[in-house]
Amino acid sequence: MRIPKHIGIIPDGNRRWALSNSLSKDKGYDHGINPGLEVFKLCQKENIQEVTFYGFTIDNTKRPSDQKIAFTKACIDSVMLLTKEDCEILVLGNTESSCFPKELLPFTKRKKFGSGGIKANFLINYGWEWDLNLLKNADISKKHIQPHLQSKDISRIDLIIRWGGRRRLSGLLPVQSVYSDFYILDNYWPDFKKEDFYDALSWYNEQDITLGG
Amino acid sequence: MRIPKHIGIIPDGNRRWALSNSLSKDKGYDHGINPGLEVFKLCQKENIQEVTFYGFTIDNTKRPSDQKIAFTKACIDSVMLLTKEDCEILVLGNTESSCFPKELLPFTKRKKFGSGGIKANFLINYGWEWDLNLLKNADISKKHIQPHLQSKDISRIDLIIRWGGRRRLSGLLPVQSVYSDFYILDNYWPDFKKEDFYDALSWYNEQDITLGG
């Protein structure tokens, strides 16, 4: 089986899950923490080299404050859970804004936990425009784009898995996703099940990879 | 019905269509010309303001020369067909390479035909890295990205329709597609049928639009 090197996770549907379970929208995020740990462990088991979690974006911080508090806390808790595992964590986002949780500042340079191994990236207070804006500092004579991005330490994504049925990137790493295959699941992220992950891997195994060629 | 302002068309599957019809791969592109005109006319009919056709990329030009000749010719013919319609044509791509057909040079600034109206964009010898590289010339103090791209005259895409079953962007306008909804059809582009277009529009009508919020 051909296994992706790098998987991007869009854990969407937390608020819709909450509503469908008679909870207020902000109560959904907490239920998204454990699925993240499960996905991480499955990636580790399948020897995937890198996994990126779409935490929250600069756009998301315009939501009502109870939601903002809830998703920020869920992201912090998710990162902290992974510090108990063998991995190398990177948190990427705009740290110059008060929306970036200071608890995560120590992770803005990649940090090894346990015996290291799989890279685990979290996008926290991330914005695609913020990411690309750094390019304006780069020397035009340099041919490539990636080394000049805010997200330069995150590699090209092979497979993006999105929960919650929407078929869009929502601003996730525009450069790293130019050739990514997208797999969409209709169930909400808090309803994550192991089969979702394996369905995505089986589907990916059947795709041919051309990298634009 | 909520109609997208701007549709992106990824007309994939020409070579697979050719093989499935016992033709050599290069013979498929010719059969993709008429579908393009049909889609254009449907967009016009439904009052869509802008449509972008993914012609060929810089990556594509590394293919065998019979294919390269065939897809270049099909793209030229497709642009020429639209000059007989009411529209405003823009051809965007790297004109500094010999792979850019000189027949299309007159269209690299938007040009009005007939009574104008719908904008029709063709990406010809386009590359996402070529597109973004121009950002390196921009002033860092300017907040936004779009005005500094090679593709600055192409607006944000609401709906991307891809034929041929693959679920990826393949480098199509990374900035304009950050919030786009993707609709994938399994049939090959030369087998385009009107229902494909309307299925995509009906699906789009059911999506909620958050623009990352």
GROMACS .gro file of C-alpha atoms in nm:
model
  426
    1MET     CA    1   0.000   0.000   0.000
    2ARG     CA    2   0.124   0.345  -0.094
    3ILE     CA    3   0.118   0.553   0.224
    4PRO     CA    4   0.115   0.935   0.217
    5LYS     CA    5   0.419   1.099   0.372
    6HIS     CA    6   0.220   1.394   0.501
    7ILE     CA    7  -0.149   1.412   0.593
    8GLY     CA    8  -0.343   1.732   0.656
    9ILE     CA    9  -0.641   1.708   0.890
   10ILE     CA   10  -0.934   1.950   0.867
   11PRO     CA   11  -1.136   1.867   1.180
   12ASP     CA   12  -1.459   2.039   1.081
   13GLY     CA   13  -1.810   2.003   1.216
   14ASN     CA   14  -1.757   2.056   1.590
   15ARG     CA   15  -2.028   2.320   1.615
   16ARG     CA   16  -2.276   2.129   1.400
   17TRP     CA   17  -2.207   1.821   1.612
   18ALA     CA   18  -2.283   2.021   1.927
   19LEU     CA   19  -2.613   2.149   1.787
   20SER     CA   20  -2.712   1.800   1.673
   21ASN     CA   21  -2.647   1.683   2.030
   22SER     CA   22  -2.856   1.964   2.183
   23LEU     CA   23  -2.549   2.148   2.308
   24SER     CA   24  -2.450   2.509   2.245
   25LYS     CA   25  -2.199   2.553   1.960
   26ASP     CA   26  -1.901   2.620   2.187
   27LYS     CA   27  -1.946   2.281   2.357
   28GLY     CA   28  -1.838   2.088   2.046
   29TYR     CA   29  -1.465   2.160   2.045
   30ASP     CA   30  -1.390   1.966   2.360
   31HIS     CA   31  -1.520   1.655   2.189
   32GLY     CA   32  -1.269   1.707   1.910
   33ILE     CA   33  -0.963   1.660   2.130
   34ASN     CA   34  -0.971   1.284   2.160
   35PRO     CA   35  -1.022   1.227   1.785
   36GLY     CA   36  -0.704   1.427   1.727
   37LEU     CA   37  -0.505   1.200   1.955
   38GLU     CA   38  -0.656   0.895   1.784
   39VAL     CA   39  -0.563   1.021   1.437
   40PHE     CA   40  -0.214   1.100   1.558
   41LYS     CA   41  -0.169   0.746   1.691
   42LEU     CA   42  -0.298   0.594   1.368
   43CYS     CA   43  -0.054   0.808   1.169
   44GLN     CA   44   0.226   0.693   1.395
   45LYS     CA   45   0.121   0.329   1.355
   46GLU     CA   46   0.113   0.357   0.976
   47ASN     CA   47   0.455   0.521   0.962
   48ILE     CA   48   0.327   0.850   0.828
   49GLN     CA   49   0.608   1.101   0.860
   50GLU     CA   50   0.415   1.422   0.916
   51VAL     CA   51   0.063   1.525   1.015
   52THR     CA   52  -0.078   1.876   1.019
   53PHE     CA   53  -0.387   1.969   1.221
   54TYR     CA   54  -0.586   2.272   1.114
   55GLY     CA   55  -0.642   2.423   1.458
   56PHE     CA   56  -0.790   2.768   1.413
   57THR     CA   57  -0.740   3.059   1.179
   58ILE     CA   58  -0.719   3.434   1.211
   59ASP     CA   59  -1.063   3.442   1.041
   60ASN     CA   60  -1.205   3.206   1.307
   61THR     CA   61  -1.113   3.446   1.587
   62LYS     CA   62  -1.392   3.678   1.471
   63ARG     CA   63  -1.646   3.428   1.605
   64PRO     CA   64  -1.840   3.486   1.932
   65SER     CA   65  -1.607   3.490   2.230
   66ASP     CA   66  -1.745   3.176   2.400
   67GLN     CA   67  -1.655   2.982   2.085
   68LYS     CA   68  -1.317   3.149   2.058
   69ILE     CA   69  -1.233   3.060   2.417
   70ALA     CA   70  -1.351   2.703   2.363
   71PHE     CA   71  -1.158   2.632   2.042
   72THR     CA   72  -0.844   2.797   2.177
   73LYS     CA   73  -0.857   2.579   2.489
   74ALA     CA   74  -0.921   2.265   2.282
   75CYS     CA   75  -0.616   2.345   2.069
   76ILE     CA   76  -0.393   2.402   2.372
   77ASP     CA   77  -0.513   2.076   2.528
   78SER     CA   78  -0.453   1.891   2.200
   79VAL     CA   79  -0.094   2.009   2.177
   80MET     CA   80  -0.031   1.927   2.543
   81LEU     CA   81  -0.164   1.574   2.496
   82LEU     CA   82   0.092   1.514   2.222
   83THR     CA   83   0.381   1.622   2.442
   84LYS     CA   84   0.333   1.286   2.617
   85GLU     CA   85   0.386   1.097   2.291
   86ASP     CA   86   0.692   1.033   2.075
   87CYS     CA   87   0.683   1.312   1.821
   88GLU     CA   88   0.824   1.645   1.706
   89ILE     CA   89   0.575   1.927   1.754
   90LEU     CA   90   0.557   2.254   1.566
   91VAL     CA   91   0.292   2.519   1.628
   92LEU     CA   92   0.258   2.770   1.346
   93GLY     CA   93   0.058   3.091   1.345
   94ASN     CA   94   0.065   3.464   1.396
   95THR     CA   95   0.215   3.510   1.742
   96GLU     CA   96   0.200   3.888   1.718
   97SER     CA   97  -0.171   3.889   1.794
   98SER     CA   98  -0.336   3.844   2.134
   99CYS     CA   99  -0.537   3.559   1.980
  100PHE     CA  100  -0.227   3.341   1.982
  101PRO     CA  101  -0.231   3.151   2.314
  102LYS     CA  102   0.089   3.219   2.508
  103GLU     CA  103   0.084   2.861   2.638
  104LEU     CA  104   0.184   2.753   2.288
  105LEU     CA  105   0.473   2.996   2.237
  106PRO     CA  106   0.732   2.733   2.343
  107PHE     CA  107   0.625   2.519   2.044
  108THR     CA  108   0.682   2.775   1.770
  109LYS     CA  109   1.018   2.614   1.705
  110ARG     CA  110   0.995   2.240   1.642
  111LYS     CA  111   1.045   2.053   1.966
  112LYS     CA  112   1.113   1.683   2.018
  113PHE     CA  113   0.916   1.478   2.271
  114GLY     CA  114   0.995   1.124   2.386
  115SER     CA  115   1.198   0.954   2.117
  116GLY     CA  116   1.072   1.198   1.849
  117GLY     CA  117   0.982   1.059   1.508
  118ILE     CA  118   0.662   1.176   1.342
  119LYS     CA  119   0.627   1.550   1.290
  120ALA     CA  120   0.303   1.690   1.431
  121ASN     CA  121   0.212   2.040   1.316
  122PHE     CA  122  -0.068   2.255   1.455
  123LEU     CA  123  -0.190   2.564   1.274
  124ILE     CA  124  -0.293   2.806   1.549
  125ASN     CA  125  -0.410   3.157   1.466
  126TYR     CA  126  -0.295   3.079   1.113
  127GLY     CA  127  -0.391   3.275   0.803
  128TRP     CA  128  -0.312   3.200   0.441
  129GLU     CA  129  -0.248   3.568   0.370
  130TRP     CA  130  -0.024   3.599   0.675
  131ASP     CA  131   0.164   3.291   0.552
  132LEU     CA  132   0.218   3.420   0.199
  133ASN     CA  133   0.289   3.779   0.300
  134LEU     CA  134   0.640   3.688   0.409
  135LEU     CA  135   0.719   3.619   0.044
  136LYS     CA  136   0.733   3.994  -0.007
  137ASN     CA  137   1.058   3.988   0.188
  138ALA     CA  138   1.220   3.734  -0.041
  139ASP     CA  139   1.477   3.791  -0.309
  140ILE     CA  140   1.312   3.773  -0.652
  141SER     CA  141   1.615   3.590  -0.792
  142LYS     CA  142   1.540   3.289  -0.571
  143LYS     CA  143   1.330   3.055  -0.779
  144HIS     CA  144   1.128   2.870  -0.519
  145ILE     CA  145   0.843   2.977  -0.297
  146GLN     CA  146   0.836   2.735  -0.006
  147PRO     CA  147   1.161   2.845   0.168
  148HIS     CA  148   1.026   3.199   0.198
  149LEU     CA  149   0.691   3.126   0.360
  150GLN     CA  150   0.595   3.157   0.725
  151SER     CA  151   0.515   2.786   0.686
  152LYS     CA  152   0.856   2.697   0.543
  153ASP     CA  153   0.903   2.417   0.798
  154ILE     CA  154   0.589   2.236   0.685
  155SER     CA  155   0.631   2.008   0.385
  156ARG     CA  156   0.405   1.946   0.085
  157ILE     CA  157   0.084   1.766   0.186
  158ASP     CA  158  -0.004   1.444   0.003
  159LEU     CA  159  -0.348   1.379   0.143
  160ILE     CA  160  -0.595   1.618   0.306
  161ILE     CA  161  -0.877   1.459   0.504
  162ARG     CA  162  -1.170   1.679   0.593
  163TRP     CA  163  -1.457   1.589   0.821
  164GLY     CA  164  -1.797   1.759   0.819
  165GLY     CA  165  -1.880   1.728   0.449
  166ARG     CA  166  -1.749   2.056   0.313
  167ARG     CA  167  -1.536   2.035   0.002
  168ARG     CA  168  -1.295   2.320   0.033
  169LEU     CA  169  -0.955   2.409   0.173
  170SER     CA  170  -1.072   2.707   0.382
  171GLY     CA  171  -0.731   2.864   0.350
  172LEU     CA  172  -0.521   2.567   0.461
  173LEU     CA  173  -0.157   2.609   0.354
  174PRO     CA  174  -0.214   2.715  -0.008
  175VAL     CA  175   0.137   2.629  -0.123
  176GLN     CA  176   0.168   2.292   0.047
  177SER     CA  177  -0.172   2.187  -0.088
  178VAL     CA  178  -0.130   2.264  -0.458
  179TYR     CA  179  -0.099   1.893  -0.545
  180SER     CA  180  -0.278   1.739  -0.246
  181ASP     CA  181  -0.553   1.483  -0.287
  182PHE     CA  182  -0.870   1.567  -0.093
  183TYR     CA  183  -1.078   1.311   0.089
  184ILE     CA  184  -1.404   1.429   0.241
  185LEU     CA  185  -1.603   1.256   0.513
  186ASP     CA  186  -1.958   1.357   0.584
  187ASN     CA  187  -1.954   1.278   0.955
  188TYR     CA  188  -1.862   1.551   1.200
  189TRP     CA  189  -1.515   1.550   1.353
  190PRO     CA  190  -1.628   1.461   1.709
  191ASP     CA  191  -1.787   1.148   1.554
  192PHE     CA  192  -1.447   1.043   1.417
  193LYS     CA  193  -1.400   0.671   1.382
  194LYS     CA  194  -1.095   0.466   1.292
  195GLU     CA  195  -1.255   0.357   0.964
  196ASP     CA  196  -1.261   0.720   0.844
  197PHE     CA  197  -0.884   0.719   0.850
  198TYR     CA  198  -0.848   0.385   0.679
  199ASP     CA  199  -1.110   0.471   0.417
  200ALA     CA  200  -0.904   0.779   0.333
  201LEU     CA  201  -0.581   0.576   0.312
  202SER     CA  202  -0.742   0.313   0.086
  203TRP     CA  203  -0.879   0.582  -0.142
  204TYR     CA  204  -0.542   0.756  -0.154
  205ASN     CA  205  -0.375   0.428  -0.245
  206GLU     CA  206  -0.583   0.418  -0.564
  207GLN     CA  207  -0.497   0.769  -0.680
  208ASP     CA  208  -0.219   0.821  -0.927
  209ILE     CA  209   0.029   1.088  -0.835
  210THR     CA  210   0.144   1.321  -1.111
  211LEU     CA  211   0.255   1.634  -0.920
  212GLY     CA  212   0.117   1.837  -1.207
  213GLY     CA  213   0.316   1.649  -1.475
  214MET     CA  214  -3.083   2.977  -0.658
  215ARG     CA  215  -2.750   3.111  -0.538
  216ILE     CA  216  -2.526   3.131  -0.845
  217PRO     CA  217  -2.146   3.145  -0.818
  218LYS     CA  218  -1.989   3.464  -0.948
  219HIS     CA  219  -1.679   3.287  -1.073
  220ILE     CA  220  -1.640   2.925  -1.182
  221GLY     CA  221  -1.308   2.748  -1.237
  222ILE     CA  222  -1.305   2.463  -1.488
  223ILE     CA  223  -1.049   2.180  -1.468
  224PRO     CA  224  -1.108   1.992  -1.794
  225ASP     CA  225  -0.927   1.671  -1.702
  226GLY     CA  226  -0.938   1.325  -1.857
  227ASN     CA  227  -0.870   1.401  -2.224
  228ARG     CA  228  -0.592   1.143  -2.249
  229ARG     CA  229  -0.782   0.877  -2.057
  230TRP     CA  230  -1.081   0.944  -2.280
  231ALA     CA  231  -0.862   0.894  -2.589
  232LEU     CA  232  -0.726   0.563  -2.459
  233SER     CA  233  -1.075   0.443  -2.369
  234ASN     CA  234  -1.177   0.521  -2.727
  235SER     CA  235  -0.880   0.333  -2.877
  236LEU     CA  236  -0.704   0.653  -2.977
  237SER     CA  237  -0.353   0.765  -2.891
  238LYS     CA  238  -0.335   1.001  -2.592
  239ASP     CA  239  -0.272   1.315  -2.797
  240LYS     CA  240  -0.599   1.264  -2.986
  241GLY     CA  241  -0.812   1.346  -2.682
  242TYR     CA  242  -0.758   1.721  -2.659
  243ASP     CA  243  -0.939   1.804  -2.978
  244HIS     CA  244  -1.253   1.652  -2.830
  245GLY     CA  245  -1.227   1.889  -2.536
  246ILE     CA  246  -1.277   2.204  -2.745
  247ASN     CA  247  -1.651   2.181  -2.792
  248PRO     CA  248  -1.723   2.107  -2.423
  249GLY     CA  249  -1.540   2.430  -2.341
  250LEU     CA  250  -1.766   2.630  -2.569
  251GLU     CA  251  -2.072   2.458  -2.423
  252VAL     CA  252  -1.968   2.538  -2.065
  253PHE     CA  253  -1.899   2.896  -2.163
  254LYS     CA  254  -2.248   2.932  -2.312
  255LEU     CA  255  -2.410   2.779  -2.003
  256CYS     CA  256  -2.219   3.021  -1.781
  257GLN     CA  257  -2.335   3.307  -1.999
  258LYS     CA  258  -2.695   3.184  -1.985
  259GLU     CA  259  -2.686   3.157  -1.604
  260ASN     CA  260  -2.539   3.505  -1.564
  261ILE     CA  261  -2.211   3.385  -1.420
  262GLN     CA  262  -1.973   3.679  -1.426
  263GLU     CA  263  -1.640   3.504  -1.475
  264VAL     CA  264  -1.516   3.163  -1.587
  265THR     CA  265  -1.158   3.038  -1.579
  266PHE     CA  266  -1.041   2.747  -1.792
  267TYR     CA  267  -0.733   2.556  -1.679
  268GLY     CA  268  -0.563   2.526  -2.018
  269PHE     CA  269  -0.214   2.391  -1.963
  270THR     CA  270   0.062   2.439  -1.710
  271ILE     CA  271   0.436   2.479  -1.723
  272ASP     CA  272   0.453   2.128  -1.571
  273ASN     CA  273   0.237   1.990  -1.854
  274THR     CA  274   0.486   2.107  -2.117
  275LYS     CA  275   0.726   1.834  -2.003
  276ARG     CA  276   0.495   1.576  -2.162
  277PRO     CA  277   0.578   1.403  -2.495
  278SER     CA  278   0.585   1.651  -2.781
  279ASP     CA  279   0.288   1.507  -2.974
  280GLN     CA  280   0.074   1.572  -2.666
  281LYS     CA  281   0.223   1.914  -2.612
  282ILE     CA  282   0.148   2.014  -2.971
  283ALA     CA  283  -0.205   1.877  -2.942
  284PHE     CA  284  -0.301   2.050  -2.616
  285THR     CA  285  -0.145   2.378  -2.726
  286LYS     CA  286  -0.347   2.371  -3.048
  287ALA     CA  287  -0.666   2.282  -2.862
  288CYS     CA  288  -0.613   2.578  -2.630
  289ILE     CA  289  -0.552   2.819  -2.917
  290ASP     CA  290  -0.863   2.693  -3.096
  291SER     CA  291  -1.068   2.726  -2.777
  292VAL     CA  292  -0.967   3.090  -2.728
  293MET     CA  293  -1.034   3.168  -3.095
  294LEU     CA  294  -1.384   3.018  -3.073
  295LEU     CA  295  -1.470   3.255  -2.788
  296THR     CA  296  -1.363   3.560  -2.989
  297LYS     CA  297  -1.688   3.505  -3.182
  298GLU     CA  298  -1.895   3.534  -2.865
  299ASP     CA  299  -1.984   3.824  -2.636
  300CYS     CA  300  -1.717   3.814  -2.368
  301GLU     CA  301  -1.398   3.964  -2.229
  302ILE     CA  302  -1.101   3.733  -2.276
  303LEU     CA  303  -0.783   3.719  -2.073
  304VAL     CA  304  -0.504   3.469  -2.136
  305LEU     CA  305  -0.265   3.433  -1.843
  306GLY     CA  306   0.064   3.247  -1.836
  307ASN     CA  307   0.438   3.274  -1.865
  308THR     CA  308   0.493   3.444  -2.201
  309GLU     CA  309   0.870   3.444  -2.158
  310SER     CA  310   0.891   3.078  -2.253
  311SER     CA  311   0.873   2.930  -2.604
  312CYS     CA  312   0.590   2.708  -2.474
  313PHE     CA  313   0.358   3.007  -2.472
  314PRO     CA  314   0.185   3.011  -2.813
  315LYS     CA  315   0.247   3.344  -2.986
  316GLU     CA  316  -0.103   3.331  -3.135
  317LEU     CA  317  -0.233   3.407  -2.786
  318LEU     CA  318  -0.008   3.704  -2.710
  319PRO     CA  319  -0.277   3.956  -2.813
  320PHE     CA  320  -0.499   3.823  -2.534
  321THR     CA  321  -0.260   3.876  -2.243
  322LYS     CA  322  -0.440   4.201  -2.169
  323ARG     CA  323  -0.815   4.157  -2.127
  324LYS     CA  324  -0.990   4.216  -2.457
  325LYS     CA  325  -1.357   4.270  -2.524
  326PHE     CA  326  -1.542   4.079  -2.797
  327GLY     CA  327  -1.892   4.146  -2.925
  328SER     CA  328  -2.083   4.328  -2.656
  329GLY     CA  329  -1.850   4.201  -2.382
  330GLY     CA  330  -1.999   4.085  -2.054
  331ILE     CA  331  -1.876   3.761  -1.900
  332LYS     CA  332  -1.504   3.742  -1.830
  333ALA     CA  333  -1.341   3.432  -1.980
  334ASN     CA  334  -0.993   3.350  -1.852
  335PHE     CA  335  -0.759   3.090  -1.995
  336LEU     CA  336  -0.453   2.973  -1.804
  337ILE     CA  337  -0.194   2.895  -2.069
  338ASN     CA  338   0.158   2.789  -1.975
  339TYR     CA  339   0.056   2.882  -1.623
  340GLY     CA  340   0.242   2.778  -1.309
  341TRP     CA  341   0.145   2.835  -0.946
  342GLU     CA  342   0.504   2.910  -0.853
  343TRP     CA  343   0.540   3.151  -1.145
  344ASP     CA  344   0.218   3.318  -1.028
  345LEU     CA  345   0.326   3.360  -0.666
  346ASN     CA  346   0.686   3.452  -0.745
  347LEU     CA  347   0.583   3.804  -0.841
  348LEU     CA  348   0.492   3.862  -0.476
  349LYS     CA  349   0.862   3.888  -0.404
  350ASN     CA  350   0.853   4.222  -0.584
  351ALA     CA  351   0.579   4.360  -0.361
  352ASP     CA  352   0.612   4.607  -0.079
  353ILE     CA  353   0.584   4.424   0.254
  354SER     CA  354   0.380   4.710   0.400
  355LYS     CA  355   0.094   4.632   0.160
  356LYS     CA  356  -0.139   4.403   0.344
  357HIS     CA  357  -0.301   4.205   0.067
  358ILE     CA  358  -0.170   3.937  -0.162
  359GLN     CA  359  -0.396   3.935  -0.465
  360PRO     CA  360  -0.296   4.273  -0.618
  361HIS     CA  361   0.067   4.157  -0.637
  362LEU     CA  362   0.018   3.828  -0.819
  363GLN     CA  363   0.072   3.753  -1.185
  364SER     CA  364  -0.296   3.653  -1.171
  365LYS     CA  365  -0.408   3.983  -1.016
  366ASP     CA  366  -0.677   4.029  -1.282
  367ILE     CA  367  -0.848   3.702  -1.194
  368SER     CA  368  -1.092   3.718  -0.904
  369ARG     CA  369  -1.159   3.476  -0.620
  370ILE     CA  370  -1.317   3.151  -0.745
  371ASP     CA  371  -1.644   3.040  -0.585
  372LEU     CA  372  -1.683   2.699  -0.745
  373ILE     CA  373  -1.426   2.473  -0.908
  374ILE     CA  374  -1.562   2.195  -1.127
  375ARG     CA  375  -1.321   1.917  -1.219
  376TRP     CA  376  -1.388   1.638  -1.466
  377GLY     CA  377  -1.202   1.306  -1.474
  378GLY     CA  378  -1.246   1.202  -1.110
  379ARG     CA  379  -0.934   1.342  -0.948
  380ARG     CA  380  -0.981   1.538  -0.629
  381ARG     CA  381  -0.706   1.791  -0.633
  382LEU     CA  382  -0.627   2.143  -0.751
  383SER     CA  383  -0.315   2.050  -0.952
  384GLY     CA  384  -0.175   2.397  -0.893
  385LEU     CA  385  -0.477   2.598  -1.010
  386LEU     CA  386  -0.458   2.958  -0.882
  387PRO     CA  387  -0.366   2.885  -0.518
  388VAL     CA  388  -0.474   3.227  -0.390
  389GLN     CA  389  -0.804   3.251  -0.576
  390SER     CA  390  -0.900   2.899  -0.465
  391VAL     CA  391  -0.843   2.925  -0.089
  392TYR     CA  392  -1.218   2.935  -0.019
  393SER     CA  393  -1.349   2.765  -0.335
  394ASP     CA  394  -1.593   2.478  -0.320
  395PHE     CA  395  -1.484   2.175  -0.527
  396TYR     CA  396  -1.719   1.966  -0.732
  397ILE     CA  397  -1.578   1.654  -0.892
  398LEU     CA  398  -1.727   1.462  -1.185
  399ASP     CA  399  -1.607   1.115  -1.267
  400ASN     CA  400  -1.668   1.136  -1.641
  401TYR     CA  401  -1.389   1.253  -1.867
  402TRP     CA  402  -1.399   1.608  -2.002
  403PRO     CA  403  -1.465   1.511  -2.367
  404ASP     CA  404  -1.777   1.330  -2.237
  405PHE     CA  405  -1.905   1.657  -2.087
  406LYS     CA  406  -2.280   1.683  -2.071
  407LYS     CA  407  -2.503   1.974  -1.975
  408GLU     CA  408  -2.621   1.791  -1.661
  409ASP     CA  409  -2.265   1.796  -1.524
  410PHE     CA  410  -2.282   2.172  -1.511
  411TYR     CA  411  -2.627   2.185  -1.356
  412ASP     CA  412  -2.541   1.913  -1.103
  413ALA     CA  413  -2.248   2.127  -0.994
  414LEU     CA  414  -2.467   2.438  -0.966
  415SER     CA  415  -2.734   2.255  -0.763
  416TRP     CA  416  -2.469   2.118  -0.529
  417TYR     CA  417  -2.313   2.463  -0.491
  418ASN     CA  418  -2.653   2.608  -0.408
  419GLU     CA  419  -2.668   2.382  -0.102
  420GLN     CA  420  -2.328   2.478   0.037
  421ASP     CA  421  -2.302   2.746   0.299
  422ILE     CA  422  -2.042   3.008   0.234
  423THR     CA  423  -1.831   3.121   0.526
  424LEU     CA  424  -1.515   3.254   0.359
  425GLY     CA  425  -1.318   3.113   0.647
  426GLY     CA  426  -1.528   3.288   0.915
   0.00000   0.00000   0.00000
